[in-house]
PDB file of C-alpha atoms in Angstrom:
ATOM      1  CA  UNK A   5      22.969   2.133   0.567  1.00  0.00           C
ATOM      2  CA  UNK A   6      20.775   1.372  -2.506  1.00  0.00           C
ATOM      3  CA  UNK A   7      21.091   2.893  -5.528  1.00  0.00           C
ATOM      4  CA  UNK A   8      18.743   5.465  -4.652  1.00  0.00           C
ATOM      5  CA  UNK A   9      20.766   6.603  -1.802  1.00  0.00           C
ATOM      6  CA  UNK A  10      23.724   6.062  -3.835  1.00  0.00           C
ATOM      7  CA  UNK A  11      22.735   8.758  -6.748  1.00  0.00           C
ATOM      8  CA  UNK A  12      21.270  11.335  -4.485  1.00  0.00           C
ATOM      9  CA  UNK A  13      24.575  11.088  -2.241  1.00  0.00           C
ATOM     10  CA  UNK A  14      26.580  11.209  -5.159  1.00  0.00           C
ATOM     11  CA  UNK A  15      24.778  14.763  -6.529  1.00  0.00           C
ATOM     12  CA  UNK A  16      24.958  15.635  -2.808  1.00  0.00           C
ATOM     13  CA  UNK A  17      28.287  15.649  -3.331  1.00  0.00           C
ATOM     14  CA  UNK A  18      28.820  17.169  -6.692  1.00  0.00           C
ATOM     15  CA  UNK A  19      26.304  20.080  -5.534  1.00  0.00           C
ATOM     16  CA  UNK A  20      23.322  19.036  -8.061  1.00  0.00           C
ATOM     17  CA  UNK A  21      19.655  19.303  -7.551  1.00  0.00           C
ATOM     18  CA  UNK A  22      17.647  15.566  -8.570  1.00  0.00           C
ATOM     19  CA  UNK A  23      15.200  14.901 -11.058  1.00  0.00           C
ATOM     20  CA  UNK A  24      12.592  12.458 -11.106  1.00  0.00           C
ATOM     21  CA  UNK A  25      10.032  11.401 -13.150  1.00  0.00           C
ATOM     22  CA  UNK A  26       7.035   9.317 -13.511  1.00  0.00           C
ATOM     23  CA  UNK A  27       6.376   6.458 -16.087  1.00  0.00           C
ATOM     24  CA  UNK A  28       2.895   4.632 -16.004  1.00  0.00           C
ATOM     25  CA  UNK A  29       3.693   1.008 -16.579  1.00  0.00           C
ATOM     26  CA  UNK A  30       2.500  -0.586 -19.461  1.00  0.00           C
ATOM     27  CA  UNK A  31       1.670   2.944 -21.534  1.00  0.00           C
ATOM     28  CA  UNK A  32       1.336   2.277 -24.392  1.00  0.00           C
ATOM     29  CA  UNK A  33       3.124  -1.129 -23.717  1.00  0.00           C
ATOM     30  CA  UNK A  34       5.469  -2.523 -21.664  1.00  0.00           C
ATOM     31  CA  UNK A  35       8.237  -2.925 -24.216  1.00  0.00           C
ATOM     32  CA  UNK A  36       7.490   0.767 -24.788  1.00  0.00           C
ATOM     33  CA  UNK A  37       7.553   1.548 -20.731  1.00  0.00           C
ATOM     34  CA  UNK A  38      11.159  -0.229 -21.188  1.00  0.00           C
ATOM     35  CA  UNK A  39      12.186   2.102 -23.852  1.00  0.00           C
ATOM     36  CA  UNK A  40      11.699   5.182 -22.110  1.00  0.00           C
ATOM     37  CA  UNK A  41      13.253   4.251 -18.991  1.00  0.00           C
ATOM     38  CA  UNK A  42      16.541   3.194 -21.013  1.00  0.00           C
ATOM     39  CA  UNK A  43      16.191   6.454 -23.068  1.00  0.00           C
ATOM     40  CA  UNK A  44      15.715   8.591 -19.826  1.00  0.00           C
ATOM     41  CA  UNK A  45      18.401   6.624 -18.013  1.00  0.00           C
ATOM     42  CA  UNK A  46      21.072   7.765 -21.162  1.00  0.00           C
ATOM     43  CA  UNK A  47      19.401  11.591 -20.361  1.00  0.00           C
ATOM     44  CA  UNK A  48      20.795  11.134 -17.150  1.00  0.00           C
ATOM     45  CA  UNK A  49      17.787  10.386 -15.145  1.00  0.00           C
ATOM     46  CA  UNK A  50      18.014  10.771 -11.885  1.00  0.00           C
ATOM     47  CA  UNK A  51      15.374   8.293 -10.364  1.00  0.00           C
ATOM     48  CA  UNK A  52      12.314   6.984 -12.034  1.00  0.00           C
ATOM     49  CA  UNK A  53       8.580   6.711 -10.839  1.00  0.00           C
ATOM     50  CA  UNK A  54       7.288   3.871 -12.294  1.00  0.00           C
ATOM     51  CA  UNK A  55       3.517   3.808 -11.629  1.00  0.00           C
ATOM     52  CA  UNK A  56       1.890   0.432 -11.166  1.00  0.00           C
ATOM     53  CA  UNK A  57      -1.569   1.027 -13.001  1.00  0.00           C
ATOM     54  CA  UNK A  58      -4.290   0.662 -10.209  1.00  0.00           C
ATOM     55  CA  UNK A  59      -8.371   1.162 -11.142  1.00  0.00           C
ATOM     56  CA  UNK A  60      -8.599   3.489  -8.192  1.00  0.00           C
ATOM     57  CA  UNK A  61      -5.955   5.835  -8.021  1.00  0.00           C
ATOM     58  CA  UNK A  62      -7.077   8.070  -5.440  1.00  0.00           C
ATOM     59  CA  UNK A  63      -3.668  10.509  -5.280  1.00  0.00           C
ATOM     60  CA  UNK A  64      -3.614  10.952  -8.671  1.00  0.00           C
ATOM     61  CA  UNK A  65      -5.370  13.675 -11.059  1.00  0.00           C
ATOM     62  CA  UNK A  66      -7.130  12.945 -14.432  1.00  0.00           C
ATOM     63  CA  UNK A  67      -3.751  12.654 -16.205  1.00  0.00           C
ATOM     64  CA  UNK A  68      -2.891   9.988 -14.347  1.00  0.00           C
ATOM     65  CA  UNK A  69      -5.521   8.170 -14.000  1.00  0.00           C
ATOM     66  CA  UNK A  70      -6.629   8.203 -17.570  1.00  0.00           C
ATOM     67  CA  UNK A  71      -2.849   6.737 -18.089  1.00  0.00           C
ATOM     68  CA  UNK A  72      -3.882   3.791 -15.603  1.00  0.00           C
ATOM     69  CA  UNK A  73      -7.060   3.004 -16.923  1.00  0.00           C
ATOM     70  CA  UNK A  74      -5.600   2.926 -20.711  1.00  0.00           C
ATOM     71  CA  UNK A  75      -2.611   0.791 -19.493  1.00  0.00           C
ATOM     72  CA  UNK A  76      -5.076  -1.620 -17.723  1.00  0.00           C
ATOM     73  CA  UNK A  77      -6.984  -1.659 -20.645  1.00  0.00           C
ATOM     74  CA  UNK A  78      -4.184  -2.852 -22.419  1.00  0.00           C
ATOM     75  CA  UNK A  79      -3.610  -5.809 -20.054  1.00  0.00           C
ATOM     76  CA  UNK A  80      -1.243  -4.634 -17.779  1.00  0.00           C
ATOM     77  CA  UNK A  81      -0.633  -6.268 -14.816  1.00  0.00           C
ATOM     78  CA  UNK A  82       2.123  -6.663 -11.471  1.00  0.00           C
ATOM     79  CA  UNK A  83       3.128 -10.006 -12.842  1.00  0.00           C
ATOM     80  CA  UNK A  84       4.336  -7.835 -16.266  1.00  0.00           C
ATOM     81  CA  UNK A  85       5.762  -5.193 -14.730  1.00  0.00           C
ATOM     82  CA  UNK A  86       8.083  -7.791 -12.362  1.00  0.00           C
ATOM     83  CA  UNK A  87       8.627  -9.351 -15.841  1.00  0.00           C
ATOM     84  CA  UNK A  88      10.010  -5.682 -17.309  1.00  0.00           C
ATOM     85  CA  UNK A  89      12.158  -5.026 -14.173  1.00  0.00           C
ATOM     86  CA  UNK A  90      13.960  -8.121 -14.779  1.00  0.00           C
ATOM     87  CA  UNK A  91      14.660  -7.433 -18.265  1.00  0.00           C
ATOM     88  CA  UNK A  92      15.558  -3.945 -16.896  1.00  0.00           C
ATOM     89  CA  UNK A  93      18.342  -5.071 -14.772  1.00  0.00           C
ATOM     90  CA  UNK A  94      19.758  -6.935 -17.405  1.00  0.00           C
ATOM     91  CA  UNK A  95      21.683  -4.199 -18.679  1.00  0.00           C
ATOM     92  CA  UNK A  96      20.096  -1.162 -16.591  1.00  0.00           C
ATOM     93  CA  UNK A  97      21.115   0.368 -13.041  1.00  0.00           C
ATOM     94  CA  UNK A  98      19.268   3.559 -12.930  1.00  0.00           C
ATOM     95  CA  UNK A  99      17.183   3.781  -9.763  1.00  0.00           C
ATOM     96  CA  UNK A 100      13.449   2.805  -9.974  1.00  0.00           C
ATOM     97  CA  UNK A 101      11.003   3.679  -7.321  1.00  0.00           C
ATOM     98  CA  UNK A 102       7.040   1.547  -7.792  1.00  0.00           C
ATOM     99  CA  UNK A 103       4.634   4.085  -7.314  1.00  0.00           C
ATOM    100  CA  UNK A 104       1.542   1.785  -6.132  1.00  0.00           C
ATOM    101  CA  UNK A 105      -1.647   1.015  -4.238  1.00  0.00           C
ATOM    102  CA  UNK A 106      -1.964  -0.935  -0.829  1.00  0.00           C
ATOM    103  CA  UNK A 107      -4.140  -3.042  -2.378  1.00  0.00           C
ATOM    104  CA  UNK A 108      -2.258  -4.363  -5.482  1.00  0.00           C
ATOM    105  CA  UNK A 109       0.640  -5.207  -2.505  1.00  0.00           C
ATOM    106  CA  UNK A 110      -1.790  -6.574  -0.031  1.00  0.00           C
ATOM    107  CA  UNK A 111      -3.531  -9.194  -3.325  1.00  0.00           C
ATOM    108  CA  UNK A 112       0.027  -9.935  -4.250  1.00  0.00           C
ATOM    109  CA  UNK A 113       0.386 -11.016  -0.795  1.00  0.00           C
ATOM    110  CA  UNK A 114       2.897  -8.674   1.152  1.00  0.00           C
ATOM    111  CA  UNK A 115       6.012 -10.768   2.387  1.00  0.00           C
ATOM    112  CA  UNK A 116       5.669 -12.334  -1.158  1.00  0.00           C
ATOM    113  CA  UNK A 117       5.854  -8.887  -2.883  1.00  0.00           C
ATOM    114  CA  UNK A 118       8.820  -7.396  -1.511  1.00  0.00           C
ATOM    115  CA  UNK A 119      10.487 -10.717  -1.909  1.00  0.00           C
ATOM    116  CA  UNK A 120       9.624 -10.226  -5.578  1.00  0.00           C
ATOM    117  CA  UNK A 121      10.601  -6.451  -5.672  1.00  0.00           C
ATOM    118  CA  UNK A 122      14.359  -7.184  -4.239  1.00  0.00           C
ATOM    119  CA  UNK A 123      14.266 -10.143  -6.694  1.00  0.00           C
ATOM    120  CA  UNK A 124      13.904  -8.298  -9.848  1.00  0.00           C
ATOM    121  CA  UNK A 125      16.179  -5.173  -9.064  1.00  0.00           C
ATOM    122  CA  UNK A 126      13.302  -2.398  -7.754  1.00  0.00           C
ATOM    123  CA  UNK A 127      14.544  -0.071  -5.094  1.00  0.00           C
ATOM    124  CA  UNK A 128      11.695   1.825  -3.876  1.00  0.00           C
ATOM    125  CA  UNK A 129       8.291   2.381  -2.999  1.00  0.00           C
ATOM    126  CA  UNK A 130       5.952   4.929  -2.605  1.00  0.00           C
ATOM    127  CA  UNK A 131       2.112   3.648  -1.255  1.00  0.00           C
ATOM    128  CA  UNK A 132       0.457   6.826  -1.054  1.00  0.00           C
ATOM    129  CA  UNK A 133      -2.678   5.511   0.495  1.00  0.00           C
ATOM    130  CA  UNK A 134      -1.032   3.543   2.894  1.00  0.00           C
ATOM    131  CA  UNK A 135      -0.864   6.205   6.265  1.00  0.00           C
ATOM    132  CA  UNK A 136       2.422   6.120   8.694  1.00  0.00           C
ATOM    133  CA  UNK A 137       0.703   4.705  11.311  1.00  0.00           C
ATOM    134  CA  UNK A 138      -0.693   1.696   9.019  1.00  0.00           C
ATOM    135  CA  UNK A 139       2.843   1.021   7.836  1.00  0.00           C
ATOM    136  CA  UNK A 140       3.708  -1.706  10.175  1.00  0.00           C
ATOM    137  CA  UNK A 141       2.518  -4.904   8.245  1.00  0.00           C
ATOM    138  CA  UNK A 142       4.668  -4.013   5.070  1.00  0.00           C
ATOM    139  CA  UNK A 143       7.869  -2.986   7.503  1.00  0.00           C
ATOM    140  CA  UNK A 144       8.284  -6.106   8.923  1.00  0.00           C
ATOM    141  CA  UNK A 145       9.593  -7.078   5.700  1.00  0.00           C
ATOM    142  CA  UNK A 146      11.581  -3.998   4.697  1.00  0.00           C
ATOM    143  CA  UNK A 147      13.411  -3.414   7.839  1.00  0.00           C
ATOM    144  CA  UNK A 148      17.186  -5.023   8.114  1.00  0.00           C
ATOM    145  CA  UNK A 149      18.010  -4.531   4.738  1.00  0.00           C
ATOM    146  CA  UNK A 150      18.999  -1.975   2.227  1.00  0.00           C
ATOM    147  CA  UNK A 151      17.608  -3.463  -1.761  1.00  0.00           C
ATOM    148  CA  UNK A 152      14.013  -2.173  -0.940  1.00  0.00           C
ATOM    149  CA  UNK A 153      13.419   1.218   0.706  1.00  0.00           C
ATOM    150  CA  UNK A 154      10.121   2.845   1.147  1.00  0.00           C
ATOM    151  CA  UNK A 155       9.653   6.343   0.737  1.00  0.00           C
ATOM    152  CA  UNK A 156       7.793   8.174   3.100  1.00  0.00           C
ATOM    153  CA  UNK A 157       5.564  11.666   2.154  1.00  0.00           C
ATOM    154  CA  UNK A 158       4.343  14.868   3.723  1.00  0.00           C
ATOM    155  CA  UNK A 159       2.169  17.059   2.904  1.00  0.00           C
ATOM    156  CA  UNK A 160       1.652  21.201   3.468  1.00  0.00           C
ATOM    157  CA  UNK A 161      -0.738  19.675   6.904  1.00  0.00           C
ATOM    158  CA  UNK A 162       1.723  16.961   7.760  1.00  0.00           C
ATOM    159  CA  UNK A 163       3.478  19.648  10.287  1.00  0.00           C
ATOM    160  CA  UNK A 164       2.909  18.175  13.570  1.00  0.00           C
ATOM    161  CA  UNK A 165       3.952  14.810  11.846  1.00  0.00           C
ATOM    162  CA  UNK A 166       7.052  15.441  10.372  1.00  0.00           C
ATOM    163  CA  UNK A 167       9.531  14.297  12.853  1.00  0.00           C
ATOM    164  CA  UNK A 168       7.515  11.721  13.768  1.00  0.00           C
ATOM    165  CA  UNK A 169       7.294  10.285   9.560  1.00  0.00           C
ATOM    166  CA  UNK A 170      10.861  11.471   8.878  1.00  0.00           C
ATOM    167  CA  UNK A 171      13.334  10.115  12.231  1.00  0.00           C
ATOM    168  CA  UNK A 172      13.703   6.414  10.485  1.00  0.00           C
ATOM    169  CA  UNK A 173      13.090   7.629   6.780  1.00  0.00           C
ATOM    170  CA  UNK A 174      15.123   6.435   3.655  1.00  0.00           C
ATOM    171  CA  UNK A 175      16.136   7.435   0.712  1.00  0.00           C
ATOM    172  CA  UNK A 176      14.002  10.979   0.031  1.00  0.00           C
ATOM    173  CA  UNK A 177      11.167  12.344   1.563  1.00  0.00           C
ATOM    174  CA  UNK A 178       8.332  13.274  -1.134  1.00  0.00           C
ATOM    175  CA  UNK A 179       6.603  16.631  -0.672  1.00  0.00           C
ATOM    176  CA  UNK A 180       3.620  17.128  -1.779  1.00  0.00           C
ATOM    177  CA  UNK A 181       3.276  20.894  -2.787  1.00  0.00           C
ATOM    178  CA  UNK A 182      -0.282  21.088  -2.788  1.00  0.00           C
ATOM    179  CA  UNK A 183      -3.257  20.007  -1.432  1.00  0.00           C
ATOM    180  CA  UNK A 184      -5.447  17.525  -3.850  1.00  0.00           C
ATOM    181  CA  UNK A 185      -4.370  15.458  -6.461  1.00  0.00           C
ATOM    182  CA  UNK A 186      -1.612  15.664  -9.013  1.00  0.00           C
ATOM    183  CA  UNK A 187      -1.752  17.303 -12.764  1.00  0.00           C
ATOM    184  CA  UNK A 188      -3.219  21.102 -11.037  1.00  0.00           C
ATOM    185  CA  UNK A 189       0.001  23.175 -12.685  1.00  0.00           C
ATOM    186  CA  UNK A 190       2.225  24.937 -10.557  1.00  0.00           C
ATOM    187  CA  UNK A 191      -0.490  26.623  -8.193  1.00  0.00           C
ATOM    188  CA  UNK A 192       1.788  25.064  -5.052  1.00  0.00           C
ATOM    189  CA  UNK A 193       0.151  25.705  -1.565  1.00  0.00           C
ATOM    190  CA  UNK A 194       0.386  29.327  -0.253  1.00  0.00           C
ATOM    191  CA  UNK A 195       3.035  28.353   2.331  1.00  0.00           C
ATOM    192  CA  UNK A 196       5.196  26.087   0.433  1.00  0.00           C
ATOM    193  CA  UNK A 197       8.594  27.822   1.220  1.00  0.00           C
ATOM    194  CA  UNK A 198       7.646  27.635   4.837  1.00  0.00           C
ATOM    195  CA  UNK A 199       5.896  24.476   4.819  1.00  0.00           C
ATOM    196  CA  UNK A 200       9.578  23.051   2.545  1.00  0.00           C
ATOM    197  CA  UNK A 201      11.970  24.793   5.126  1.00  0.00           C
ATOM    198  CA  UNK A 202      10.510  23.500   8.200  1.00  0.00           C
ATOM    199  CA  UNK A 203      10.716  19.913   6.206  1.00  0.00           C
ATOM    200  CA  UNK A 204      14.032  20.566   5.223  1.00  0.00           C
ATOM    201  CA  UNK A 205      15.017  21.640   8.793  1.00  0.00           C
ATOM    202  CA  UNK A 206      14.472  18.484  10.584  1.00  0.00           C
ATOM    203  CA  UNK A 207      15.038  15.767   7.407  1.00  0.00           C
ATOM    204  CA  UNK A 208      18.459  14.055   7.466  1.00  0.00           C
ATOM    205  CA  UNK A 209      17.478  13.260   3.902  1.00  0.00           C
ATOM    206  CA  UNK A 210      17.061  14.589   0.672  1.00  0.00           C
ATOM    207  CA  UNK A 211      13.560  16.698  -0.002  1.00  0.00           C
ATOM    208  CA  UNK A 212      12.130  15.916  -3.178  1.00  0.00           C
ATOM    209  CA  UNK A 213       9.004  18.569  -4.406  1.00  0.00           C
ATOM    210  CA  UNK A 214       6.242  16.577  -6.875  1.00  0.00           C
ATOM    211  CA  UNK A 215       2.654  17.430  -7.429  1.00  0.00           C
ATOM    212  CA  UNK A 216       2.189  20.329 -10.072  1.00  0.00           C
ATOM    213  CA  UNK A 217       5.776  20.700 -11.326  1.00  0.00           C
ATOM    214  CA  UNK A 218       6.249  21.101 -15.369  1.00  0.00           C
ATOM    215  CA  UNK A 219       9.703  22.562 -15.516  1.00  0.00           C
ATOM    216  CA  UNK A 220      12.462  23.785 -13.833  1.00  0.00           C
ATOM    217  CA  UNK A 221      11.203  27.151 -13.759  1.00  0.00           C
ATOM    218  CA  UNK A 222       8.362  25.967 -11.454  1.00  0.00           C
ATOM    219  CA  UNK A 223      10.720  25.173  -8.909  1.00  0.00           C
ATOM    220  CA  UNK A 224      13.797  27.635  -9.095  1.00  0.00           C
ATOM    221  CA  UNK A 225      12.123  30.158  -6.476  1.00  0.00           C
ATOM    222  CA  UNK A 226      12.549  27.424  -3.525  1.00  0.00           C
ATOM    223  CA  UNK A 227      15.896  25.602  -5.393  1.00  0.00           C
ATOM    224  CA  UNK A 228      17.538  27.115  -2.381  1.00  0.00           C
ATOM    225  CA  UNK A 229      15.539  24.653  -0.213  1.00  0.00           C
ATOM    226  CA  UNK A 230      14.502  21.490  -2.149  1.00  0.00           C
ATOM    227  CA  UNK A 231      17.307  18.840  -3.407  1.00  0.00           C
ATOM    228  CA  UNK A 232      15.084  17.917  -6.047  1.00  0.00           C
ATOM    229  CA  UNK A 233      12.530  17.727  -8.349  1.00  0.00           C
ATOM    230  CA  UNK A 234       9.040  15.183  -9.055  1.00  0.00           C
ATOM    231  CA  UNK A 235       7.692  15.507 -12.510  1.00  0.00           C
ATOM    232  CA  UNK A 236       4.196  13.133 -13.144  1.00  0.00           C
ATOM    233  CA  UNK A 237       1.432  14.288 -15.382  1.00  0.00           C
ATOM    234  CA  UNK A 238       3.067  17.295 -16.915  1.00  0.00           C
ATOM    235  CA  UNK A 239       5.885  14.046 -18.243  1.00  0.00           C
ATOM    236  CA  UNK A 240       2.756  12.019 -19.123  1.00  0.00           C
ATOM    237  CA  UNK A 241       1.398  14.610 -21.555  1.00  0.00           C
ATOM    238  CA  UNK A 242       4.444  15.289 -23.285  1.00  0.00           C
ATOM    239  CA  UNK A 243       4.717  11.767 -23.969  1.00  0.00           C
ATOM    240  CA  UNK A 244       0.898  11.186 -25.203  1.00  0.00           C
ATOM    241  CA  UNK A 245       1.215  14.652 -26.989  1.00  0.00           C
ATOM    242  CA  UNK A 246       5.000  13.241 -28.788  1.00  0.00           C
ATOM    243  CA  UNK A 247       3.376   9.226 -29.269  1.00  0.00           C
ATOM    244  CA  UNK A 248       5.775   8.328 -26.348  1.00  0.00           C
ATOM    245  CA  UNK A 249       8.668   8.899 -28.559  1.00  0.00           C
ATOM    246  CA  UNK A 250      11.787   8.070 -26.330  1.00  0.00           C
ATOM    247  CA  UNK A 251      14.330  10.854 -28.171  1.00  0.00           C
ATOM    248  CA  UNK A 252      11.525  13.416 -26.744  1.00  0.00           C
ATOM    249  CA  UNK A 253      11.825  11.696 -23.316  1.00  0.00           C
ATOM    250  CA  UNK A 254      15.599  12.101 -23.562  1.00  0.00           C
ATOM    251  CA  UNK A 255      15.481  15.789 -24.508  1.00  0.00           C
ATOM    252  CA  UNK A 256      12.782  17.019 -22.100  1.00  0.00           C
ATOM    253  CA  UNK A 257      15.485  15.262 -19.147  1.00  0.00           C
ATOM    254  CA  UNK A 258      18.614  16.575 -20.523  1.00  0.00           C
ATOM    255  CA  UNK A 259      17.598  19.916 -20.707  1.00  0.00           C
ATOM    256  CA  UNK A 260      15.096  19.974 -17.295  1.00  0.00           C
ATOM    257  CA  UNK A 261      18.422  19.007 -15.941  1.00  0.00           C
ATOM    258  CA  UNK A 262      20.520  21.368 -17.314  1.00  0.00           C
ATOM    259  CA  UNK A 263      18.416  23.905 -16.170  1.00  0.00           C
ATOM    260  CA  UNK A 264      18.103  22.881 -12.641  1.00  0.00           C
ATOM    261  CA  UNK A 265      21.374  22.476 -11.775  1.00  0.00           C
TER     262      UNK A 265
END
């Protein structure tokens, strides 16, 4: 196991529901993005998101994309972010999932990237434009070991898929709770607790819920299903609206925590 698998096995076993949240890299700086994962990790974080800044974010809503566009702005690059994990993992062990774009892999150079990603300590990814069936040239290099997992999602039309996406899955399974982009609020799709259930029924890992989530609240009608939950742009706006003050970070975890479990 990774530490991904390690912390959601762990609250597996202690009963608790997850909580995971999503940092764009390099907003407002990197020694900034640094901060608030350290200040999140003492919250007791469960996993974070930490979004690669990409000039075509086609998953994400405005939030998130204006958060990419003002961390390229400010120079950001994959070379940087490598840099950060390293310092990271120097006294850090919180799991970290990169939230990224095919194409920022695929001009890295793919064998060379996931070399790089096990190097420096990350333990995830997410590619959302990057289809099951298109996953093959990336799994070459993931497959046979356990430092670098990718994480696979579904979405409220992935039913016929499911099984198929989920039998060799690790880690969590991301559902998407809406159609669209993320940032629209809680307005989840009008068969979420079905849609979740029939996820949950045939996943032999933990569900995750993202897209739309703010607080706990949000999600304690289907807590009885999910194992955890994804917060992205509602996490981004507190932290533009607070000047990405890390004690604000800390409290908005502890107590989204608190209340979820």
């Amino acid at each position: 196991m990774n530490r991904i698998e390690e912390r959601l096995s762990q609250l597996k076993k202690e009963n608790k529901k997850a909580l995971i949240t999503y940092v764009t890299a390099g907003l407002p700086s990197i020694e900034k993005t640094i901060e608030l994962v350290k200040a999140q990790e003492e919250a007791g974080i469960d996993v974070i998101e930490l979004g690669i800044p990409f000039s075509d974010p086609v998953a994400d809503g405005p939030v998130i994309q204006d958060a990419s566009y003002r961390s390229i702005q400010n120079g950001t690059n994959l070379k940087m972010v490598f840099e950060a994990m390293t310092e990271l993992r120097k006294t850090s062990q919180v799991p970290i999932v990169f939230m990224m774009y095919y194409n920022t892999i695929l001009h890295y150079g793919v064998k060379e990237f996931v070399e790089k990603c096990i190097d420096t300590g990350v333990d995830g990814l997410i590619v959302p434009d990057l289809p099951f069936e298109e996953q093959g040239e990336i799994r070459q290099y993931l497959d046979g070991q356990d430092a670098l997992i990718q994480i696979q999602l579904v979405s409220p039309v992935s039913k016929q898929r499911v099984p198929m996406i989920l039998e060799n899955a690790r880690g969590f399974v991301y559902c998407v709770s809406q159609m669209g982009v993320t940032g629209k609020g809680a307005n989840f799709h009008k068969d979420i607790r079905n849609y979740l259930s029939e996820v949950k029924a045939v996943s032999k890992i933990p569900v995750m819920m993202g897209f739309g989530i703010r607080s706990a609240a949000d999600v304690e009608p289907l807590r009885d299903i999910i194992d955890g939950a994804i917060v992205g742009s509602a996490f981004i706006k507190l932290m533009d609206a607070n000047d990405f003050d890390a004690n604000v970070a800390k409290e908005y975890v502890a107590k989204f925590k608190k209340e979820l479990n």
